[in-house]
mmCIF file of C-alpha atoms and ligand atoms in Angstrom:
data_model
loop_
_atom_site.group_PDB
_atom_site.id
_atom_site.type_symbol
_atom_site.label_atom_id
_atom_site.label_comp_id
_atom_site.label_asym_id
_atom_site.label_seq_id
_atom_site.Cartn_x
_atom_site.Cartn_y
_atom_site.Cartn_z
ATOM 1 C CA MET A 1 69.713 122.408 92.788
ATOM 2 C CA LYS A 2 73.241 121.804 91.562
ATOM 3 C CA LYS A 3 74.849 118.395 92.091
ATOM 4 C CA GLU A 4 77.323 119.771 94.665
ATOM 5 C CA THR A 5 74.429 120.885 96.863
ATOM 6 C CA ILE A 6 72.438 117.673 96.454
ATOM 7 C CA CYS A 7 75.551 115.712 97.473
ATOM 8 C CA VAL A 8 75.879 117.652 100.728
ATOM 9 C CA HIS A 9 72.266 118.176 101.741
ATOM 10 C CA GLY A 10 70.517 115.233 100.147
ATOM 11 C CA GLU A 11 66.768 115.323 99.880
ATOM 12 C CA GLN A 12 66.145 116.228 103.520
ATOM 13 C CA ASN A 13 62.665 114.809 103.578
ATOM 14 C CA SER A 14 62.900 112.882 106.820
ATOM 15 C CA GLU A 15 60.216 114.435 108.976
ATOM 16 C CA ASN A 16 60.806 112.987 112.423
ATOM 17 C CA SER A 17 64.519 113.524 112.805
ATOM 18 C CA PHE A 18 64.532 116.405 115.369
ATOM 19 C CA GLY A 19 66.479 118.542 112.914
ATOM 20 C CA ALA A 20 69.379 116.118 112.806
ATOM 21 C CA ILE A 21 71.943 117.354 110.265
ATOM 22 C CA SER A 22 73.086 113.814 109.629
ATOM 23 C CA VAL A 23 70.346 111.488 108.408
ATOM 24 C CA PRO A 24 69.390 109.103 111.251
ATOM 25 C CA ILE A 25 70.191 105.424 110.887
ATOM 26 C CA TYR A 26 66.877 103.619 111.238
ATOM 27 C CA GLN A 27 68.359 100.336 112.396
ATOM 28 C CA THR A 28 65.087 98.486 112.426
ATOM 29 C CA ALA A 29 63.740 95.524 110.493
ATOM 30 C CA SER A 30 60.093 96.294 111.075
ATOM 31 C CA PHE A 31 57.700 99.186 111.804
ATOM 32 C CA SER A 32 54.578 99.131 113.966
ATOM 33 C CA HIS A 33 51.225 100.068 112.474
ATOM 34 C CA PRO A 34 49.149 102.822 114.121
ATOM 35 C CA SER A 35 45.955 100.782 113.531
ATOM 36 C CA LEU A 36 44.433 98.208 111.212
ATOM 37 C CA GLY A 37 44.832 99.305 107.609
ATOM 38 C CA GLU A 38 47.181 102.153 108.521
ATOM 39 C CA SER A 39 50.921 102.437 108.000
ATOM 40 C CA THR A 40 53.554 105.006 108.961
ATOM 41 C CA GLY A 41 54.681 104.686 105.359
ATOM 42 C CA TYR A 42 57.128 101.970 106.356
ATOM 43 C CA ASP A 43 56.230 98.365 107.105
ATOM 44 C CA TYR A 44 59.299 96.210 106.759
ATOM 45 C CA SER A 45 62.838 97.296 105.853
ATOM 46 C CA ARG A 46 63.182 95.005 102.845
ATOM 47 C CA LEU A 47 60.384 97.018 101.246
ATOM 48 C CA GLN A 48 61.648 100.371 102.439
ATOM 49 C CA ASN A 49 63.599 101.922 105.269
ATOM 50 C CA PRO A 50 63.845 105.705 105.823
ATOM 51 C CA THR A 51 67.661 105.732 105.720
ATOM 52 C CA ARG A 52 67.791 103.716 102.521
ATOM 53 C CA GLU A 53 64.997 105.812 101.056
ATOM 54 C CA GLU A 54 66.975 108.999 101.637
ATOM 55 C CA LEU A 55 69.963 107.432 99.869
ATOM 56 C CA GLU A 56 67.769 106.273 96.976
ATOM 57 C CA ASN A 57 66.280 109.744 96.628
ATOM 58 C CA ILE A 58 69.746 111.300 96.500
ATOM 59 C CA MET A 59 70.775 108.884 93.748
ATOM 60 C CA THR A 60 67.588 109.634 91.830
ATOM 61 C CA SER A 61 68.364 113.363 91.950
ATOM 62 C CA LEU A 62 72.008 112.886 91.008
ATOM 63 C CA GLU A 63 71.120 110.682 88.019
ATOM 64 C CA ASN A 64 68.131 112.786 86.866
ATOM 65 C CA GLY A 65 65.824 109.781 87.244
ATOM 66 C CA ILE A 66 62.464 109.120 88.878
ATOM 67 C CA ASP A 67 63.385 106.153 91.067
ATOM 68 C CA SER A 68 66.456 104.398 92.456
ATOM 69 C CA MET A 69 66.984 101.192 94.375
ATOM 70 C CA ALA A 70 69.955 100.625 96.694
ATOM 71 C CA PHE A 71 71.314 97.072 96.632
ATOM 72 C CA SER A 72 73.812 95.230 98.799
ATOM 73 C CA THR A 73 76.418 95.283 95.965
ATOM 74 C CA GLY A 74 76.771 96.349 92.352
ATOM 75 C CA MET A 75 76.498 92.718 91.258
ATOM 76 C CA ALA A 76 73.270 92.334 93.265
ATOM 77 C CA ALA A 77 71.895 95.301 91.305
ATOM 78 C CA ILE A 78 72.881 93.755 87.953
ATOM 79 C CA SER A 79 71.532 90.337 88.998
ATOM 80 C CA ALA A 80 68.184 91.872 89.907
ATOM 81 C CA LEU A 81 68.127 93.760 86.630
ATOM 82 C CA MET A 82 68.547 90.492 84.718
ATOM 83 C CA GLU A 83 65.234 89.314 86.191
ATOM 84 C CA LEU A 84 63.531 91.700 83.755
ATOM 85 C CA PHE A 85 64.335 89.133 81.056
ATOM 86 C CA GLU A 86 62.935 85.734 80.188
ATOM 87 C CA PRO A 87 64.272 82.557 78.617
ATOM 88 C CA GLY A 88 64.802 83.176 74.918
ATOM 89 C CA ASP A 89 65.542 86.895 75.277
ATOM 90 C CA HIS A 90 68.682 88.291 73.681
ATOM 91 C CA ILE A 91 70.903 91.042 75.064
ATOM 92 C CA ILE A 92 73.761 92.880 73.359
ATOM 93 C CA ALA A 93 76.550 93.867 75.737
ATOM 94 C CA SER A 94 79.847 95.763 75.564
ATOM 95 C CA ASP A 95 82.753 93.377 75.088
ATOM 96 C CA ASP A 96 84.976 95.088 77.662
ATOM 97 C CA LEU A 97 82.946 94.992 80.855
ATOM 98 C CA TYR A 98 83.780 94.795 84.538
ATOM 99 C CA GLY A 99 84.779 91.108 84.863
ATOM 100 C CA GLY A 100 81.977 90.166 87.262
ATOM 101 C CA THR A 101 79.321 91.127 84.731
ATOM 102 C CA PRO A 102 80.281 88.625 82.008
ATOM 103 C CA ARG A 103 80.755 86.033 84.775
ATOM 104 C CA LEU A 104 77.095 86.600 85.657
ATOM 105 C CA PHE A 105 75.982 86.685 82.007
ATOM 106 C CA ASP A 106 77.966 83.636 80.870
ATOM 107 C CA ASN A 107 77.029 81.430 83.799
ATOM 108 C CA ILE A 108 73.826 82.478 85.539
ATOM 109 C CA SER A 109 72.045 84.289 82.686
ATOM 110 C CA LYS A 110 73.023 81.647 80.114
ATOM 111 C CA LYS A 111 71.739 78.926 82.447
ATOM 112 C CA ASN A 112 68.466 80.868 82.500
ATOM 113 C CA LYS A 113 68.493 80.708 78.658
ATOM 114 C CA ILE A 114 69.198 84.377 78.131
ATOM 115 C CA GLU A 115 71.351 84.864 75.060
ATOM 116 C CA ILE A 116 74.172 87.416 75.261
ATOM 117 C CA ASP A 117 76.250 88.769 72.390
ATOM 118 C CA TYR A 118 79.327 90.869 73.090
ATOM 119 C CA ILE A 119 80.548 93.631 70.821
ATOM 120 C CA ASP A 120 82.502 96.856 70.980
ATOM 121 C CA THR A 121 79.435 99.060 71.514
ATOM 122 C CA SER A 122 81.257 102.113 70.177
ATOM 123 C CA ASP A 123 80.694 100.375 66.800
ATOM 124 C CA LEU A 124 77.102 101.498 66.244
ATOM 125 C CA ILE A 125 76.682 99.719 62.908
ATOM 126 C CA GLY A 126 77.978 96.510 64.455
ATOM 127 C CA VAL A 127 75.427 96.863 67.261
ATOM 128 C CA LYS A 128 72.610 97.457 64.757
ATOM 129 C CA ASN A 129 73.601 94.357 62.823
ATOM 130 C CA LEU A 130 73.371 92.214 65.943
ATOM 131 C CA ILE A 131 69.804 93.226 66.761
ATOM 132 C CA LYS A 132 67.369 90.322 66.260
ATOM 133 C CA GLU A 133 63.689 89.779 66.815
ATOM 134 C CA ASN A 134 64.273 88.552 70.376
ATOM 135 C CA THR A 135 66.728 91.325 71.326
ATOM 136 C CA LYS A 136 65.434 93.058 74.420
ATOM 137 C CA ALA A 137 68.248 95.217 75.758
ATOM 138 C CA LEU A 138 71.644 96.829 75.311
ATOM 139 C CA PHE A 139 74.063 96.676 78.237
ATOM 140 C CA ILE A 140 76.789 99.291 77.999
ATOM 141 C CA GLU A 141 79.755 100.406 80.023
ATOM 142 C CA THR A 142 81.348 103.693 79.007
ATOM 143 C CA PRO A 143 84.202 104.177 79.582
ATOM 144 C CA THR A 144 84.830 100.447 79.480
ATOM 145 C CA ASN A 145 86.863 98.499 81.968
ATOM 146 C CA PRO A 146 89.826 98.386 81.598
ATOM 147 C CA MET A 147 90.356 99.637 78.014
ATOM 148 C CA MET A 148 88.521 102.960 78.433
ATOM 149 C CA GLN A 149 86.515 102.812 75.215
ATOM 150 C CA ILE A 150 83.682 105.285 74.866
ATOM 151 C CA THR A 151 80.223 104.599 73.468
ATOM 152 C CA ASP A 152 78.218 107.498 72.082
ATOM 153 C CA LEU A 153 75.302 107.322 74.502
ATOM 154 C CA LYS A 154 72.924 109.566 72.564
ATOM 155 C CA ALA A 155 73.449 107.644 69.349
ATOM 156 C CA ILE A 156 73.154 104.199 70.931
ATOM 157 C CA SER A 157 70.080 105.228 72.933
ATOM 158 C CA LYS A 158 68.463 106.384 69.696
ATOM 159 C CA ILE A 159 69.062 102.937 68.196
ATOM 160 C CA GLY A 160 67.629 101.393 71.368
ATOM 161 C CA LYS A 161 64.492 103.566 71.200
ATOM 162 C CA GLU A 162 63.927 102.792 67.517
ATOM 163 C CA GLN A 163 64.138 99.062 68.171
ATOM 164 C CA ASN A 164 62.211 99.118 71.464
ATOM 165 C CA LEU A 165 65.184 97.927 73.527
ATOM 166 C CA ILE A 166 65.938 98.728 77.148
ATOM 167 C CA VAL A 167 69.174 100.721 77.189
ATOM 168 C CA ILE A 168 71.172 99.962 80.331
ATOM 169 C CA VAL A 169 74.346 101.852 81.196
ATOM 170 C CA ASP A 170 76.812 100.931 83.936
ATOM 171 C CA ASN A 171 77.908 104.414 84.974
ATOM 172 C CA THR A 172 80.284 103.346 87.751
ATOM 173 C CA PHE A 173 83.464 104.774 86.195
ATOM 174 C CA LEU A 174 82.326 108.379 85.810
ATOM 175 C CA SER A 175 79.784 108.580 88.645
ATOM 176 C CA PRO A 176 76.654 110.716 88.397
ATOM 177 C CA TYR A 177 78.805 113.750 89.069
ATOM 178 C CA PHE A 178 80.400 113.521 85.612
ATOM 179 C CA GLN A 179 77.867 111.639 83.484
ATOM 180 C CA ASN A 180 74.094 111.145 83.418
ATOM 181 C CA PRO A 181 73.122 108.462 80.885
ATOM 182 C CA LEU A 182 69.366 108.852 81.505
ATOM 183 C CA SER A 183 69.584 112.432 80.245
ATOM 184 C CA LEU A 184 71.237 111.126 77.074
ATOM 185 C CA GLY A 185 68.439 108.638 76.389
ATOM 186 C CA ALA A 186 69.262 105.541 78.466
ATOM 187 C CA ASP A 187 66.511 103.768 80.440
ATOM 188 C CA ILE A 188 68.387 102.287 83.398
ATOM 189 C CA VAL A 189 71.631 103.328 85.059
ATOM 190 C CA VAL A 190 73.670 100.846 87.090
ATOM 191 C CA HIS A 191 76.243 101.755 89.717
ATOM 192 C CA SER A 192 78.581 99.843 91.884
ATOM 193 C CA GLY A 193 78.191 102.122 94.904
ATOM 194 C CA THR A 194 81.287 100.443 96.286
ATOM 195 C CA LYS A 195 83.377 102.659 94.017
ATOM 196 C CA TYR A 196 83.068 106.462 93.643
ATOM 197 C CA ILE A 197 79.697 106.839 95.350
ATOM 198 C CA GLY A 198 80.786 105.314 98.659
ATOM 199 C CA GLY A 199 84.239 106.620 97.834
ATOM 200 C CA HIS A 200 86.214 105.310 100.809
ATOM 201 C CA ASN A 201 86.809 101.635 100.014
ATOM 202 C CA ASP A 202 84.850 100.730 103.132
ATOM 203 C CA THR A 203 81.310 99.814 102.048
ATOM 204 C CA LEU A 204 79.754 97.634 99.374
ATOM 205 C CA GLY A 205 76.648 98.831 97.583
ATOM 206 C CA GLY A 206 74.914 98.991 94.224
ATOM 207 C CA PHE A 207 72.211 101.017 92.510
ATOM 208 C CA LEU A 208 69.682 100.913 89.733
ATOM 209 C CA THR A 209 68.128 104.215 88.659
ATOM 210 C CA THR A 210 65.478 104.665 86.008
ATOM 211 C CA ASN A 211 63.360 107.439 84.529
ATOM 212 C CA SER A 212 60.591 105.112 83.375
ATOM 213 C CA GLN A 213 57.591 104.491 85.611
ATOM 214 C CA GLU A 214 57.006 101.113 84.012
ATOM 215 C CA LEU A 215 60.591 99.970 84.657
ATOM 216 C CA SER A 216 60.494 101.393 88.163
ATOM 217 C CA ASP A 217 57.359 99.337 88.939
ATOM 218 C CA ARG A 218 58.854 96.153 87.508
ATOM 219 C CA LEU A 219 62.231 96.640 89.205
ATOM 220 C CA ARG A 220 60.695 97.522 92.597
ATOM 221 C CA PHE A 221 58.700 94.288 92.462
ATOM 222 C CA ILE A 222 61.862 92.287 91.692
ATOM 223 C CA PHE A 223 63.795 94.226 94.365
ATOM 224 C CA LYS A 224 61.367 93.559 97.206
ATOM 225 C CA THR A 225 60.933 89.952 96.126
ATOM 226 C CA ILE A 226 64.596 89.044 95.744
ATOM 227 C CA GLY A 227 65.576 91.023 98.835
ATOM 228 C CA SER A 228 69.136 92.056 98.026
ATOM 229 C CA CYS A 229 68.654 95.509 99.537
ATOM 230 C CA LEU A 230 71.240 97.659 101.304
ATOM 231 C CA GLY A 231 70.998 97.729 105.099
ATOM 232 C CA PRO A 232 70.404 100.957 107.058
ATOM 233 C CA MET A 233 73.980 101.294 108.366
ATOM 234 C CA ASP A 234 75.545 100.821 104.939
ATOM 235 C CA SER A 235 72.966 103.170 103.437
ATOM 236 C CA TRP A 236 74.097 105.796 105.901
ATOM 237 C CA LEU A 237 77.759 105.206 105.012
ATOM 238 C CA MET A 238 76.854 105.730 101.351
ATOM 239 C CA ILE A 239 75.040 108.971 102.195
ATOM 240 C CA ARG A 240 78.096 110.143 104.092
ATOM 241 C CA GLY A 241 80.344 109.195 101.177
ATOM 242 C CA ILE A 242 78.188 111.110 98.707
ATOM 243 C CA LYS A 243 78.584 114.329 100.726
ATOM 244 C CA THR A 244 82.104 114.660 99.276
ATOM 245 C CA LEU A 245 81.448 113.059 95.866
ATOM 246 C CA ALA A 246 81.810 116.330 93.959
ATOM 247 C CA ILE A 247 85.094 117.434 95.504
ATOM 248 C CA ARG A 248 86.540 113.929 95.398
ATOM 249 C CA MET A 249 85.720 113.573 91.693
ATOM 250 C CA LYS A 250 87.319 116.935 90.909
ATOM 251 C CA LYS A 251 90.483 116.216 92.857
ATOM 252 C CA GLN A 252 90.793 112.637 91.575
ATOM 253 C CA GLU A 253 90.359 113.820 87.994
ATOM 254 C CA GLU A 254 92.950 116.565 88.456
ATOM 255 C CA ASN A 255 95.447 114.018 89.825
ATOM 256 C CA ALA A 256 94.598 111.514 87.072
ATOM 257 C CA MET A 257 95.208 114.041 84.301
ATOM 258 C CA LYS A 258 98.670 114.801 85.706
ATOM 259 C CA ILE A 259 99.519 111.123 86.111
ATOM 260 C CA ALA A 260 98.301 110.244 82.601
ATOM 261 C CA LYS A 261 100.532 112.957 81.137
ATOM 262 C CA TRP A 262 103.453 111.809 83.277
ATOM 263 C CA LEU A 263 102.986 108.146 82.280
ATOM 264 C CA LYS A 264 103.033 109.135 78.610
ATOM 265 C CA LYS A 265 106.562 110.465 79.082
ATOM 266 C CA SER A 266 107.893 107.407 80.917
ATOM 267 C CA ASP A 267 109.984 105.121 78.697
ATOM 268 C CA LYS A 268 108.789 101.989 80.523
ATOM 269 C CA VAL A 269 105.214 102.833 79.536
ATOM 270 C CA LYS A 270 104.165 101.931 75.983
ATOM 271 C CA LYS A 271 100.498 102.954 75.925
ATOM 272 C CA VAL A 272 98.287 105.096 78.140
ATOM 273 C CA PHE A 273 94.511 104.729 78.097
ATOM 274 C CA TYR A 274 92.879 107.777 79.705
ATOM 275 C CA ILE A 275 89.786 109.388 78.247
ATOM 276 C CA GLY A 276 90.986 112.868 79.213
ATOM 277 C CA LEU A 277 93.956 112.781 76.838
ATOM 278 C CA PRO A 278 93.176 114.585 73.569
ATOM 279 C CA ASP A 279 94.693 111.691 71.590
ATOM 280 C CA HIS A 280 92.118 109.250 73.009
ATOM 281 C CA PRO A 281 90.193 108.089 69.898
ATOM 282 C CA GLN A 282 86.814 109.127 71.345
ATOM 283 C CA TYR A 283 87.945 112.272 73.148
ATOM 284 C CA GLU A 284 85.377 114.486 71.390
ATOM 285 C CA ILE A 285 82.481 112.145 72.246
ATOM 286 C CA SER A 286 83.604 112.117 75.883
ATOM 287 C CA LYS A 287 83.675 115.877 75.945
ATOM 288 C CA SER A 288 80.210 116.101 74.462
ATOM 289 C CA GLN A 289 78.479 113.607 76.772
ATOM 290 C CA SER A 290 80.299 113.892 80.114
ATOM 291 C CA ARG A 291 81.265 116.785 82.349
ATOM 292 C CA GLY A 292 84.609 115.222 83.231
ATOM 293 C CA PHE A 293 87.008 112.422 82.432
ATOM 294 C CA GLY A 294 87.169 110.679 85.782
ATOM 295 C CA ALA A 295 90.235 109.144 87.365
ATOM 296 C CA MET A 296 90.652 105.691 85.842
ATOM 297 C CA ILE A 297 93.806 105.070 83.831
ATOM 298 C CA SER A 298 95.043 101.880 82.220
ATOM 299 C CA PHE A 299 98.555 101.637 80.877
ATOM 300 C CA GLU A 300 100.681 99.074 79.146
ATOM 301 C CA VAL A 301 104.293 98.712 80.246
ATOM 302 C CA ASP A 302 107.209 97.251 78.302
ATOM 303 C CA SER A 303 107.255 93.795 79.893
ATOM 304 C CA TYR A 304 105.721 91.464 82.441
ATOM 305 C CA GLU A 305 108.867 91.986 84.560
ATOM 306 C CA THR A 306 107.982 95.677 84.812
ATOM 307 C CA VAL A 307 104.464 94.735 85.948
ATOM 308 C CA VAL A 308 105.925 92.583 88.728
ATOM 309 C CA ASN A 309 108.354 95.343 89.626
ATOM 310 C CA VAL A 310 105.625 97.971 89.831
ATOM 311 C CA LEU A 311 103.260 95.809 91.892
ATOM 312 C CA GLU A 312 106.023 94.890 94.319
ATOM 313 C CA ASN A 313 107.400 98.378 94.714
ATOM 314 C CA ILE A 314 104.450 100.749 94.904
ATOM 315 C CA LYS A 315 104.089 101.951 98.475
ATOM 316 C CA ILE A 316 101.514 104.743 98.672
ATOM 317 C CA ILE A 317 99.494 103.271 95.835
ATOM 318 C CA LYS A 318 98.098 99.942 97.021
ATOM 319 C CA PHE A 319 98.026 96.774 94.928
ATOM 320 C CA ALA A 320 94.359 95.937 95.363
ATOM 321 C CA GLU A 321 91.134 95.242 93.564
ATOM 322 C CA SER A 322 88.442 97.919 93.382
ATOM 323 C CA LEU A 323 88.511 101.554 92.404
ATOM 324 C CA GLY A 324 87.007 104.954 92.953
ATOM 325 C CA GLY A 325 87.976 105.533 96.576
ATOM 326 C CA VAL A 326 90.148 108.238 98.090
ATOM 327 C CA GLU A 327 93.079 105.795 98.186
ATOM 328 C CA SER A 328 94.925 105.181 94.904
ATOM 329 C CA LEU A 329 94.723 101.509 93.945
ATOM 330 C CA MET A 330 96.589 99.570 91.268
ATOM 331 C CA THR A 331 95.042 96.490 89.667
ATOM 332 C CA PHE A 332 96.451 93.841 87.348
ATOM 333 C CA PRO A 333 93.225 93.157 85.378
ATOM 334 C CA LYS A 334 94.327 89.953 83.666
ATOM 335 C CA ILE A 335 94.691 88.048 86.932
ATOM 336 C CA GLN A 336 92.351 90.054 89.182
ATOM 337 C CA THR A 337 89.166 91.732 87.972
ATOM 338 C CA HIS A 338 89.094 89.822 84.659
ATOM 339 C CA ALA A 339 90.437 86.413 85.739
ATOM 340 C CA ASP A 340 87.211 84.666 84.693
ATOM 341 C CA VAL A 341 86.996 86.178 81.217
ATOM 342 C CA ASP A 342 88.130 84.089 78.237
ATOM 343 C CA GLU A 343 91.852 84.676 77.668
ATOM 344 C CA LYS A 344 91.585 85.006 73.879
ATOM 345 C CA ILE A 345 88.930 87.698 74.212
ATOM 346 C CA LEU A 346 91.101 89.515 76.739
ATOM 347 C CA GLU A 347 94.214 89.333 74.578
ATOM 348 C CA ALA A 348 92.356 90.673 71.537
ATOM 349 C CA LYS A 349 91.157 93.609 73.615
ATOM 350 C CA GLY A 350 94.638 94.418 74.886
ATOM 351 C CA VAL A 351 94.103 93.065 78.400
ATOM 352 C CA ASN A 352 97.467 91.304 78.440
ATOM 353 C CA ASP A 353 100.170 90.554 80.994
ATOM 354 C CA ARG A 354 101.604 94.057 80.575
ATOM 355 C CA LEU A 355 98.432 96.004 81.303
ATOM 356 C CA LEU A 356 97.932 97.742 84.640
ATOM 357 C CA ARG A 357 94.949 99.737 85.810
ATOM 358 C CA LEU A 358 95.241 102.637 88.192
ATOM 359 C CA SER A 359 92.411 104.206 90.153
ATOM 360 C CA VAL A 360 93.766 107.594 91.153
ATOM 361 C CA GLY A 361 92.905 108.835 94.635
ATOM 362 C CA ILE A 362 93.114 112.185 96.379
ATOM 363 C CA GLU A 363 96.677 111.969 97.721
ATOM 364 C CA ASP A 364 99.265 114.660 96.991
ATOM 365 C CA ILE A 365 100.147 114.450 93.304
ATOM 366 C CA ASP A 366 103.911 114.734 93.823
ATOM 367 C CA ASP A 367 103.851 111.818 96.275
ATOM 368 C CA LEU A 368 101.876 109.710 93.794
ATOM 369 C CA ILE A 369 104.224 110.464 90.913
ATOM 370 C CA LYS A 370 107.282 109.777 93.069
ATOM 371 C CA ASP A 371 105.741 106.436 94.053
ATOM 372 C CA LEU A 372 105.149 105.511 90.416
ATOM 373 C CA GLU A 373 108.564 106.730 89.387
ATOM 374 C CA SER A 374 110.398 104.624 91.933
ATOM 375 C CA ALA A 375 108.203 101.576 91.267
ATOM 376 C CA LEU A 376 108.698 101.785 87.513
ATOM 377 C CA GLY A 377 112.423 102.252 87.962
ATOM 378 C CA GLY A 378 112.590 99.652 90.719
ATOM 379 C CA ILE A 379 114.498 102.023 92.997
HETATM 380 C C1 LIG B 1 82.876 96.907 90.797
HETATM 381 C C2 LIG B 1 82.009 97.032 89.629
HETATM 382 C C3 LIG B 1 80.807 96.334 89.536
HETATM 383 C C4 LIG B 1 80.359 95.361 90.619
HETATM 384 O O1 LIG B 1 80.096 96.011 91.807
HETATM 385 P P1 LIG B 1 80.276 95.327 93.268
HETATM 386 O O2 LIG B 1 79.846 96.413 94.184
HETATM 387 O O3 LIG B 1 81.707 94.946 93.395
HETATM 388 O O4 LIG B 1 79.385 94.142 93.286
HETATM 389 C C5 LIG B 1 80.020 96.513 88.411
HETATM 390 N N1 LIG B 1 80.401 97.350 87.425
HETATM 391 C C6 LIG B 1 81.553 98.028 87.475
HETATM 392 C C7 LIG B 1 81.923 98.928 86.357
HETATM 393 C C8 LIG B 1 82.399 97.891 88.566
HETATM 394 O O5 LIG B 1 83.552 98.571 88.607
#
């Protein structure tokens, strides 16, 4: 089945739903047993719940994996993932990650004696040089947040395989509709379901998907033990969001391409970072490993005053954290999503007080451009 069809129809393996078109919400914590030693297949919702299971199966299909787990948030998914590692283990991570991830790594993981090195993971030789005897995993975001750097997933997965490392890819920015890291050699895919998958800025959620039975067994054990699973109602909201994932991604990308081109022509805008522009340094890699460019744009304006002007004058586009939903949202990474990241690291990356990040929604493109135009001009 094609992704469009999976998004709409899901896995449809719920047997007792009276033909319900919409997957029922099994709002129950526990399940009764027919007799001693027998189970309906469900015992307790932390272990599994039919609504969450349907959602997990959809994610597994969309990411070409064998198993997925639905967590209460993206950070809950990454936190659980970190339980695969032990004190003394070393992980190499992209140096331009969603801000919450280094906050976890530099505080919680470090406290647990897990060593993390950050590097631009598009630099494959640099990554190779960082690998040590205790290196256990690579943690990659591509495109990165907010600088939109691309890592060659096939090439980095090959390095991972050669060195026996777990290759983990946070695929939030492109969604499974545009990119499938497992098919390019990765071992675990992470999603913040809060973003494109839910798609409506109304539900938090997170996912881990793998195509390895061994990792699935280990992660399922951690998952049921830690207990940060997604509830039935929120699982249903995710399923409903996914129904329109394909058309949302297409429309958001179409709008983003037009906005990126428009921003390039604006004299208040000095740099535009969008992976769909042919002058993006890794444009060819993007084209070869993804089916689309997504709808995340970062851009640098001429001054901090312009940033203030834009944030105070956008009307349709909302000044808010988060991304991926149908509503266009503008973020000021330095003080919002990346507030806890070391300032020197940010500055070196280009995350300065002139950088804005735009998550393009599905609104009418002319309205969006008019909004940007008046905000940039301060009209
Ligand atoms: C938002 C986000 C996360 C964290 O997800 P939450 O659902 O907010 O916990 C992780 N990675 C990326 C790339 C994100 O954008």
